[in-house]
Coordinates of C-alpha atoms in Angstrom, one line a residue:
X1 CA -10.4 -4.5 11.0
X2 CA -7.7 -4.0 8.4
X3 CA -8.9 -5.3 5.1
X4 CA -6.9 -6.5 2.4
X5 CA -8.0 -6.3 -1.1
X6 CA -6.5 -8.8 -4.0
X7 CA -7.0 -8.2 -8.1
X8 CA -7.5 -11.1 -9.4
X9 CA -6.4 -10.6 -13.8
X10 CA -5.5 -12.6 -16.7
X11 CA -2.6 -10.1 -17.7
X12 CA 0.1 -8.7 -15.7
X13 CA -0.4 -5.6 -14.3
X14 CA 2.0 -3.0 -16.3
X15 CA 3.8 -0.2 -14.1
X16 CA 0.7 2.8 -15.7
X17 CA -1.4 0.3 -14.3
X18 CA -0.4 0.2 -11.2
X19 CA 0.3 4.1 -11.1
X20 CA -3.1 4.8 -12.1
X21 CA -4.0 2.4 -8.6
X22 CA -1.4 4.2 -6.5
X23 CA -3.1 7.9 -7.4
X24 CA -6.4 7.0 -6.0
X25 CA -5.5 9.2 -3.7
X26 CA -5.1 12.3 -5.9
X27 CA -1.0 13.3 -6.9
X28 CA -0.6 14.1 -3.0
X29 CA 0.3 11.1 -1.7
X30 CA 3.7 9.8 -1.4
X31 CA 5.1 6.6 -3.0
X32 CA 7.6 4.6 -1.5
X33 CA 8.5 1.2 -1.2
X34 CA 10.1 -1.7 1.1
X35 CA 11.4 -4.8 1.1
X36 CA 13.9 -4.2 -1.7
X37 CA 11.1 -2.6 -4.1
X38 CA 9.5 -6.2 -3.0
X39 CA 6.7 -3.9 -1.4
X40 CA 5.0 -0.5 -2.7
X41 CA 3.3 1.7 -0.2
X42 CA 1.0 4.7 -0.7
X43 CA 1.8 6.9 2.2
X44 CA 0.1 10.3 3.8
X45 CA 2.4 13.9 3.8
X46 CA 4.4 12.7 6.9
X47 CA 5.3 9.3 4.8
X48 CA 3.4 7.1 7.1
X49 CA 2.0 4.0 4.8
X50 CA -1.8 4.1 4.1
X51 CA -1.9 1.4 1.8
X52 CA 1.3 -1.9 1.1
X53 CA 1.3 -3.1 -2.2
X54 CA 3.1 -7.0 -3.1
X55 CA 4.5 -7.5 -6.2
X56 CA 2.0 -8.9 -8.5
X57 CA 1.9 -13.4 -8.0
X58 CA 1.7 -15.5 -11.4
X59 CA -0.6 -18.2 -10.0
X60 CA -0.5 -21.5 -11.9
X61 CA -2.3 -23.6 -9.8
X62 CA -6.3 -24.1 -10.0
X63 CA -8.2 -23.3 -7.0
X64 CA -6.2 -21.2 -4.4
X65 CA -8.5 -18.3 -5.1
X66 CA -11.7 -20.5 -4.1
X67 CA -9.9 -22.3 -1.3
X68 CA -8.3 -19.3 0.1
X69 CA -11.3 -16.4 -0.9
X70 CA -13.8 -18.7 -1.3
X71 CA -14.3 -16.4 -4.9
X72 CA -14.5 -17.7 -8.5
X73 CA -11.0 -17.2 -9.9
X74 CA -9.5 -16.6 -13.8
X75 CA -8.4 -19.5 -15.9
X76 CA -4.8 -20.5 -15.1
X77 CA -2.1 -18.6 -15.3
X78 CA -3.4 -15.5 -13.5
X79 CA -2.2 -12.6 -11.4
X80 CA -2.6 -12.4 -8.1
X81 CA -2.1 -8.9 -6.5
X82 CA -2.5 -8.1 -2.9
X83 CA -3.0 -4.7 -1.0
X84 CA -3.5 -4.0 3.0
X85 CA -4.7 -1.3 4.0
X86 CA -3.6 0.6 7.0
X87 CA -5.7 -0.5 10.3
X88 CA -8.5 2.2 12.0
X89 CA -8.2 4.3 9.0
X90 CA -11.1 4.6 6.6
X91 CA -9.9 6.2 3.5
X92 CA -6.6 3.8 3.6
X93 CA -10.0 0.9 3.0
X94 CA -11.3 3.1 0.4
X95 CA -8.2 3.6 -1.2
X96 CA -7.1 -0.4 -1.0
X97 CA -10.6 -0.9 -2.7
X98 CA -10.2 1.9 -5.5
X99 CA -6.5 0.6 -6.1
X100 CA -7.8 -2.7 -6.9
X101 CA -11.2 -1.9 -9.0
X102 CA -8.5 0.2 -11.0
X103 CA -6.2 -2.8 -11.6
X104 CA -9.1 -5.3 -12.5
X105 CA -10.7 -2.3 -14.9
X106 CA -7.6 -1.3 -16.7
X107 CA -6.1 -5.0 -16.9
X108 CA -9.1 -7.0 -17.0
X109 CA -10.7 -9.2 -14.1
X110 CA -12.0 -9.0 -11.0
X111 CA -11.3 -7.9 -7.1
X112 CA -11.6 -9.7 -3.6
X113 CA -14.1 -9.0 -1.9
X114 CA -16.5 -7.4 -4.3
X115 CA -18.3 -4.9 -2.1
X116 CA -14.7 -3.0 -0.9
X117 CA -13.7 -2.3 -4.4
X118 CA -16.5 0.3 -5.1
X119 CA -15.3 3.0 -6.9
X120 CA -12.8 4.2 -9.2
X121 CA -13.0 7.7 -7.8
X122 CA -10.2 9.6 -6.2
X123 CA -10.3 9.1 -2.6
X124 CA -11.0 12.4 -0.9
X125 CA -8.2 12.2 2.4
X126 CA -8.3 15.8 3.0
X127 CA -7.3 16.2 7.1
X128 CA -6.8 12.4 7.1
X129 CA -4.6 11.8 9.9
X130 CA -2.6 8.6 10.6
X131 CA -1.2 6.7 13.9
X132 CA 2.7 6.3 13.7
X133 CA 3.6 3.0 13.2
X134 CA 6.2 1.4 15.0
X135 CA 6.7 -1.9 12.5
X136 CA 6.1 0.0 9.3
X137 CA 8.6 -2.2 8.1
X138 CA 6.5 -5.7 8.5
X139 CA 2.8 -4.5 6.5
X140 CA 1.3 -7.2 7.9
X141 CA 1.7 -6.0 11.3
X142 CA -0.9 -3.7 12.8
X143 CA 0.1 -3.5 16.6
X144 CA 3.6 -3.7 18.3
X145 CA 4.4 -4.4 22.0
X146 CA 7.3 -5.3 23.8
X147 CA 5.7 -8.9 24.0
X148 CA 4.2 -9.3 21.1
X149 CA 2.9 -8.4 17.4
X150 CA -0.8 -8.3 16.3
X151 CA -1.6 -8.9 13.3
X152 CA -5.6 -8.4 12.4
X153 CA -7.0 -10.3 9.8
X154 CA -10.4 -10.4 7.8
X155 CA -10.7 -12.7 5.2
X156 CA -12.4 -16.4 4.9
X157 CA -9.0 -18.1 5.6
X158 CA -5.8 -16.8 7.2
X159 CA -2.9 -18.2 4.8
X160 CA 0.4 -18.0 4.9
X161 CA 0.8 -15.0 2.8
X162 CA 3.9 -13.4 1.8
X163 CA 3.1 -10.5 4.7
X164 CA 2.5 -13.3 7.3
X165 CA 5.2 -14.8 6.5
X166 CA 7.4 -11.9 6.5
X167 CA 5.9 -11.4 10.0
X168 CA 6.6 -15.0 11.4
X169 CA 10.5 -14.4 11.1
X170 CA 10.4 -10.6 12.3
X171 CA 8.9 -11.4 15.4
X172 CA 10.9 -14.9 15.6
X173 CA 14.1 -13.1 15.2
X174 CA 12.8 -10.1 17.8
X175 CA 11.9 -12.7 20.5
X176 CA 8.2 -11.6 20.7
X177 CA 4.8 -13.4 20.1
X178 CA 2.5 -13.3 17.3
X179 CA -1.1 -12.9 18.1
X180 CA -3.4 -13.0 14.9
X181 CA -7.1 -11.5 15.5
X182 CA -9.5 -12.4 13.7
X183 CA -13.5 -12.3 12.9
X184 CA -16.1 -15.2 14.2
X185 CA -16.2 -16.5 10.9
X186 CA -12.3 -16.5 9.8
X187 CA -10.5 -19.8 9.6
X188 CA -6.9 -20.6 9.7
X189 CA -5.1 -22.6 6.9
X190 CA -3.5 -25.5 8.2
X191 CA -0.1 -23.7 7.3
X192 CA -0.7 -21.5 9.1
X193 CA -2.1 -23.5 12.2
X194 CA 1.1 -25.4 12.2
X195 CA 3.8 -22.6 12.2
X196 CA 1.9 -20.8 14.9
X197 CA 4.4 -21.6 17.7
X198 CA 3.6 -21.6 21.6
X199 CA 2.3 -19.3 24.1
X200 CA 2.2 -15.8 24.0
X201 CA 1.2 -16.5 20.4
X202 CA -2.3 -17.2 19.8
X203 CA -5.3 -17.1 17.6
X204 CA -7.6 -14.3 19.0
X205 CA -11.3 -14.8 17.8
X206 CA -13.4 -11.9 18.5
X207 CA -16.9 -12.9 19.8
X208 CA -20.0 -11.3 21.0
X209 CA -20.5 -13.2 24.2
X210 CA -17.0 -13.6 25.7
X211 CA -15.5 -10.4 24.1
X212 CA -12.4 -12.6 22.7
X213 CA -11.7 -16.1 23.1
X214 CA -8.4 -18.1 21.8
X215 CA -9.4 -20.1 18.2
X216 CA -7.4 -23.2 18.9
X217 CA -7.9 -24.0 23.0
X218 CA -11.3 -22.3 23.9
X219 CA -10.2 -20.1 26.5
X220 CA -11.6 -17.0 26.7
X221 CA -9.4 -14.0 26.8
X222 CA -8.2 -10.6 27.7
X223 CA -5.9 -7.7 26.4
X224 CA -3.9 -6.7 29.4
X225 CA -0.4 -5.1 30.2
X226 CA 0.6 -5.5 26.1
X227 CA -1.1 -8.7 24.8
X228 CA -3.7 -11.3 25.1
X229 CA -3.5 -13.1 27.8
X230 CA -6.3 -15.7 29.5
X231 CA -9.2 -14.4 31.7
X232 CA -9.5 -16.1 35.3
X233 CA -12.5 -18.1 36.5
X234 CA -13.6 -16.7 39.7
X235 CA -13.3 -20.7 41.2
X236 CA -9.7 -20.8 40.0
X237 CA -6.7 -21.4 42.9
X238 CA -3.2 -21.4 43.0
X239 CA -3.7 -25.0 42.5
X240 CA -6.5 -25.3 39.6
X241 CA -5.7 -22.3 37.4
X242 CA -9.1 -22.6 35.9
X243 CA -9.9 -20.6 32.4
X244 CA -13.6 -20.5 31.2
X245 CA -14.4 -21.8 27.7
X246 CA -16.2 -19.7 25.0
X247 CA -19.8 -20.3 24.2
X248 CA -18.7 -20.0 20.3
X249 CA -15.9 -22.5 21.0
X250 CA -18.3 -25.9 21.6
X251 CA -18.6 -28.3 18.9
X252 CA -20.9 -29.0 15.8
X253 CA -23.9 -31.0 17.1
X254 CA -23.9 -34.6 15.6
X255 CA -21.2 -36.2 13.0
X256 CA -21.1 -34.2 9.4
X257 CA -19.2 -37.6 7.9
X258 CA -16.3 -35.3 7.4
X259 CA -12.9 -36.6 7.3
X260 CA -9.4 -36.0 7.5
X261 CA -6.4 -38.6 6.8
X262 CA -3.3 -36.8 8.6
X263 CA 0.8 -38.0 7.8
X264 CA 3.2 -36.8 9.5
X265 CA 6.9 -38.1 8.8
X266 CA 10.6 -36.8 8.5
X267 CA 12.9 -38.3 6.6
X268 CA 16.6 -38.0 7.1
X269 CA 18.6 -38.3 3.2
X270 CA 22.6 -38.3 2.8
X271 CA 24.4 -34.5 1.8
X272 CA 24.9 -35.0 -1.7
X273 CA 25.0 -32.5 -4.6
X274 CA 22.5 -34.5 -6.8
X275 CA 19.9 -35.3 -3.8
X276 CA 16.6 -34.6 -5.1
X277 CA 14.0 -33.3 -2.8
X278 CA 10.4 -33.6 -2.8
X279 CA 10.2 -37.5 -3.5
X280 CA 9.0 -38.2 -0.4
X281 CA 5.9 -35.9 -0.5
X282 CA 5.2 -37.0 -4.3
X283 CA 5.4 -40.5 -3.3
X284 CA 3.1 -40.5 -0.4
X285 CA 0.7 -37.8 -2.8
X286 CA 0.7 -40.8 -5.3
X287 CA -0.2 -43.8 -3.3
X288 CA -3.0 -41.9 -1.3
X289 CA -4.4 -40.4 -3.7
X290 CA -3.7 -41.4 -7.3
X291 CA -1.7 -38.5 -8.4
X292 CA 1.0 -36.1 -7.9
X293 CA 0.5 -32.9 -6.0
X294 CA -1.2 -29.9 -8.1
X295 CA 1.1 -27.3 -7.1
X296 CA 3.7 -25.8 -4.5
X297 CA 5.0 -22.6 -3.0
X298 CA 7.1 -21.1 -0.3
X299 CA 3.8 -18.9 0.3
X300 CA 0.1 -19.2 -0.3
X301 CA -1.8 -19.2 -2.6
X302 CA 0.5 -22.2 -3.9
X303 CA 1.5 -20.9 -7.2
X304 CA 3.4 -23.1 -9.0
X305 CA 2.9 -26.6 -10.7
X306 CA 4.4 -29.4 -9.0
X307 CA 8.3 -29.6 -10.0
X308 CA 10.8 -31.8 -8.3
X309 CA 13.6 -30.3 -9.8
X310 CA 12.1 -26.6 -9.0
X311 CA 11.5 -27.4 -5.6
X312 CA 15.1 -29.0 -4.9
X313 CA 16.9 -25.8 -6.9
X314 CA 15.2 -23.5 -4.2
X315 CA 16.2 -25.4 -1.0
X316 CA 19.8 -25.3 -2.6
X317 CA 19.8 -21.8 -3.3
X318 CA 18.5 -21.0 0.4
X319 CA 20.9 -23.3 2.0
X320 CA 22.3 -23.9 4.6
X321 CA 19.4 -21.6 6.0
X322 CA 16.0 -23.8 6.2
X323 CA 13.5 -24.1 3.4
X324 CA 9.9 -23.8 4.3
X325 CA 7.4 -24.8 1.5
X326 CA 3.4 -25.8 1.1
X327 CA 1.9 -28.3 -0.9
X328 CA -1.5 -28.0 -2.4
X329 CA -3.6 -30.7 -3.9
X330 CA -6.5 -30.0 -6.7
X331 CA -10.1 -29.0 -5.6
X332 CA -11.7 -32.5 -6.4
X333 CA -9.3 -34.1 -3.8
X334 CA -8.3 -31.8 -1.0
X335 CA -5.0 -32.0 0.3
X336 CA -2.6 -29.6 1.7
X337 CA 1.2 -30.1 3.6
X338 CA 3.9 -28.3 4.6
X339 CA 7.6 -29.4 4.0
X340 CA 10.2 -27.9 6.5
X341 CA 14.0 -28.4 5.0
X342 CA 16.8 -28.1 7.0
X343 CA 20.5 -29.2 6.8
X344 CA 21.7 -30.7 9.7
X345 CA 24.6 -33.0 11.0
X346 CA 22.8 -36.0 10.0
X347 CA 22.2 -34.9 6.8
X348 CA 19.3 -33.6 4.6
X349 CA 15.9 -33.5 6.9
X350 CA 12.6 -32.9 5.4
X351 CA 9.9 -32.8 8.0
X352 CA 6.5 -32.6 6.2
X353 CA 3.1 -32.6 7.8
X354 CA 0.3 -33.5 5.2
X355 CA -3.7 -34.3 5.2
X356 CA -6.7 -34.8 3.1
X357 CA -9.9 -34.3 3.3
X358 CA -13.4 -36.8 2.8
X359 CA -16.7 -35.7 2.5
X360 CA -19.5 -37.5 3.8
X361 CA -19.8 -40.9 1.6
X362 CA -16.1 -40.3 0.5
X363 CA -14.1 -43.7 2.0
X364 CA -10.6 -42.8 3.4
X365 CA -8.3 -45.0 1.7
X366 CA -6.6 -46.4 5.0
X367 CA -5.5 -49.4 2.1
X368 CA -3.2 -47.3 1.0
X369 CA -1.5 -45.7 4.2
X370 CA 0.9 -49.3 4.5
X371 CA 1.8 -48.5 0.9
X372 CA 2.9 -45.1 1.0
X373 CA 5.1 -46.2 4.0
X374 CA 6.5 -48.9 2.0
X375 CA 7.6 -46.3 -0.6
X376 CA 9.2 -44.2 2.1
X377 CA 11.3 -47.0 3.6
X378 CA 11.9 -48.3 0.5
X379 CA 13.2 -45.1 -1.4
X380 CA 13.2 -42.2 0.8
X381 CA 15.2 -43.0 3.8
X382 CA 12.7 -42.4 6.3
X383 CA 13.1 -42.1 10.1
X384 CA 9.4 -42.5 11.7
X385 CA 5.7 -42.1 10.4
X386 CA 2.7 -40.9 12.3
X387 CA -0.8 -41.4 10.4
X388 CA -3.7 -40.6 12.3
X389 CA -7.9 -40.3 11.2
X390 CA -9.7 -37.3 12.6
X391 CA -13.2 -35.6 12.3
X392 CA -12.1 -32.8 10.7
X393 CA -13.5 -30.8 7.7
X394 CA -12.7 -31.6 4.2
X395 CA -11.6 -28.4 3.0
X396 CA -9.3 -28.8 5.6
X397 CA -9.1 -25.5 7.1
X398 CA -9.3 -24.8 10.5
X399 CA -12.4 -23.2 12.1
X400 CA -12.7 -21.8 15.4
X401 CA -14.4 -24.2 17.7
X402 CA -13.4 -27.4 19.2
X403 CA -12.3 -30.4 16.8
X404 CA -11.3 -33.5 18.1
X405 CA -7.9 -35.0 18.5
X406 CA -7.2 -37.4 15.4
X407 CA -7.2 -41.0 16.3
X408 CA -3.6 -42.7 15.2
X409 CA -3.9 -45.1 12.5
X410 CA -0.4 -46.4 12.1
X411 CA 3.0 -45.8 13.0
X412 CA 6.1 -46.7 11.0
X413 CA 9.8 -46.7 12.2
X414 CA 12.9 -46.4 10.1
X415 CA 15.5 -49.2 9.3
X416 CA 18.1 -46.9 10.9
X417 CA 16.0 -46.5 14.2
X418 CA 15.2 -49.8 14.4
X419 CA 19.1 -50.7 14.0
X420 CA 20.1 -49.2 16.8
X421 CA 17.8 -50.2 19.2
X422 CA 19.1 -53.0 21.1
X423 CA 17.9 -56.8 21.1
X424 CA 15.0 -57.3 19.3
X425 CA 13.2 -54.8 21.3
X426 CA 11.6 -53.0 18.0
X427 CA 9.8 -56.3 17.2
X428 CA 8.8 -56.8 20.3
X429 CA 5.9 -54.5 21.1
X430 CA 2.7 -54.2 23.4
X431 CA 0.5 -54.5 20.4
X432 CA -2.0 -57.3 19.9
X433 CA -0.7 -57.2 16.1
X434 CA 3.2 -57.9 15.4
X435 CA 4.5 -55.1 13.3
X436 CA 5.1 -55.7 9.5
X437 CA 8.3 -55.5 7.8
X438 CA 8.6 -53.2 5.3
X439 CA 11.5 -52.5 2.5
X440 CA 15.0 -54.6 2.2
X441 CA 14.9 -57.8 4.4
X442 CA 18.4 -57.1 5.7
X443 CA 17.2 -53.9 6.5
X444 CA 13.9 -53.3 7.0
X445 CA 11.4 -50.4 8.5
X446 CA 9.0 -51.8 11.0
X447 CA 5.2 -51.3 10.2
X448 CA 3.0 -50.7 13.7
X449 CA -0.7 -50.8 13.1
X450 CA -3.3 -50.0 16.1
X451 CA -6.1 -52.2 16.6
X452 CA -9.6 -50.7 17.5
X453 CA -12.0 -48.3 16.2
X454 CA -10.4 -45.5 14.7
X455 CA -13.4 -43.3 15.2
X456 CA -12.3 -43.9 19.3
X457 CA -9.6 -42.4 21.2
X458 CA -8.3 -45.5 23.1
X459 CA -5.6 -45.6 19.6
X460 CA -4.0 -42.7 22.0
X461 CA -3.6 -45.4 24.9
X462 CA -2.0 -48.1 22.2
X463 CA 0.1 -45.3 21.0
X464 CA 1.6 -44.2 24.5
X465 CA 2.4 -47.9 25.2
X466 CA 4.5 -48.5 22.0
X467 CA 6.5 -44.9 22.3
X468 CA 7.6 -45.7 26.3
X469 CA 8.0 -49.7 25.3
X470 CA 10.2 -48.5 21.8
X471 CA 12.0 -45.8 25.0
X472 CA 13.1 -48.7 27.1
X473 CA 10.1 -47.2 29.5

């Protein structure tokens, strides 16, 4: 497995810091760097890179270390620093580990995980020899086929790093797949379980019984002709392409009283130079939970505190290309979206995806879903509103067995949607409950609550009947 290794220190590391890291190898090994300096690499005689270095991360939100490393992290502000070491190749590990005991030692702090960061000996790579590698260019990438890019990962959580990120566009721009592998006990941030995109990429789960098994669907899997691809069931035909199921993949016996509230909305605001962005998210954040987010970032760990006016000078900058950004909450009240910015035709879209997590004994505050939609009518010209209620762990990450699909709560459309539908066909609905007007009364968004048990899935059935009726189905 490739391992990275993170130092975790109050002060900046200083470039004789970092020097003294990058000779744990003895004065052999060759420096260089990508990514516009971004990256620093120790590399063997033939410059192949042993070890990638990022550029130190001021973090300034509390708890991305814990949720993230599940590891006990400095008082904020502190530096986050991040090396990976080369895949199949011992002393690159070793010399990962002794970078970052060297940083934590001659800075002050600590390094992730504590048993790789062992010594703060010279690395003896004497004969070492390295595999060429073809995407030397993407660190983050440990395998490269004409289909598709592995990435290996061992850590608690897979986040949207700066590497995965980096890796994400390559292999978007390149055409290919991204396959992550990963441990039994690894599980994926929601970030990153939402920009995973469809088949051939996948989250590949290694596992004693099956071999390998995909983390999100179950089905057990193969590496075959350049990727991972789905193993066969002997009783499968032309017909009923049958897969089997992972052992590892079956659910958690009995109900933990775990929760998750999950909005998802995009809101659609006028081009104009002195458009704010981020309302929306703030708004919802406020009425669900009591405050404003804890923190932002257009990686994780989420680094900085929550700034409107931050937040909207980046999506500027980076326009007209899209702005991708995450959202993090504070430990005592999980929560965690991502925002997707993009200029279109129609204006300003921000398509954000959010959820929270309860505990057992925690009450989801369903009151307050009708009045975060109100604000977003009201203020933030939304177009629709999905909130749904699923049994889901509050930490929200995402673990590798089945989790059922969330149950919707309520649906809200926009005063422009409902506008242009024709009649009074918006108002008229297959629901049991009329919907409930919300923002201008010359204009309002329409409000569509589902009746039933949320805890049941027969919201799915109530849900399928307003989306074909609102269709003119």
């Amino acid at each position: 497995m490739t391992k990275d290794v993170i130092a975790l220190t109050k002060k900046m590391p200083d470039p004789l810091s970092v020097l003294a890291g990058l000779l744990s190898g003895g004065p052999d090994l060759l420096v260089g760097a990508e990514g516009e300096g971004a990256v620093v690499q120790l590399c063997d005689p033939q410059g192949r890179p042993l070890v990638s270095v990022e550029a130190p991360l001021l973090v300034q939100v509390r708890g991305e270390a814990e949720r993230l490393l599940g590891a006990r992290e400095p008082e904020v502000p502190y530096w986050w620093t991040e090396a990976r070491a080369t895949t199949g190749v011992k002393e690159a590990e070793e010399l990962a580990g002794t970078f970052a005991a060297r940083i934590a030692t001659l800075v002050g702090g600590t390094a992730w995980p504590p048993q790789t960061a062992w010594s703060l000996a010279v690395v003896k790579t004497d004969g070492m020899t390295v595999a060429p590698a073809p995407a030397a260019a993407q660190p983050a990438v440990d395998v490269l086929t004409d289909k598709v890019a592995v990435v290996i990962q061992d850590r608690p959580v897979v986040a949207m790093t700066a590497w995965l990120s980096d890796a994400f566009r390559a292999v978007a721009n390149a055409g290919l797949g991204l396959q992550i592998v990963t441990p039994a006990g690894t599980r994926l941030s929601p970030a990153v379980r939402g920009s995973l995109p469809g088949w051939p990429s996948r989250w590949v789960v290694q596992d004693e019984r099956d071999g390998y098994y995909d983390g999100l669907t179950g089905a057990v899997l193969r590496w075959s002709d350049g990727l991972f691809v789905t193993v066969d069931s002997p009783e499968a035909t032309l017909e009923d392409p049958r897969t089997p199921i992972a052992a590892s993949f079956q659910p958690e016996t009995g109900d933990t009283g775990e929760r998750q509230l999950a909005i998802s909305f995009r809101a659609v605001h006028p081009a104009d130079d002195r458009l704010v962005l981020g309302g929306a998210v703030e708004a919802v954040w406020q009425e669900i939970t009591g405050e404003p987010p804890a923190g932002w970032g257009t990686e994780e760990p989420a680094n900085l505190p929550w700034s409107l006016r931050q937040l909207t000078d980046v999506a500027h900058e980076r326009a007209p290309e899209p702005t991708w950004l995450v959202v993090v909450g504070t430990p005592e009240r999980p929560g965690l979206a991502t925002v997707r910015i993009t200029r279109t035709q129609g204006g300003v879209e921000e398509d954000v995806t959010m959820v929270f997590g309860y505990g057992p004994g925690e009450q989801v505050p369903t009151d307050s879903v009708a009045a975060a939609a109100e604000a977003l009518a009201t203020r933030h010209d939304l177009q629709s509103m999905l909130v749904q209620i699923r049994r889901a762990r509050r930490d929200l990450s995402v673990p590798p067995r089945f989790e059922g699909p969330g149950v919707p709560y309520a649906f809200v459309l926009g005063a422009e949607e409902v506008r242009a539908m024709p009649g009074d066909r918006a108002r008229r609905t297959p629901l049991a409950e009329a919907p409930r007007e919300l923002g201008p009364k010359t204009r309002p968004a329409l409000y569509y609550a589902f009746p039933g048990n949320p805890s049941d899935l027969s919201g799915w059935q109530d849900f399928e009947h307003l989306m074909r009726h609102l269709k003119g189905n």
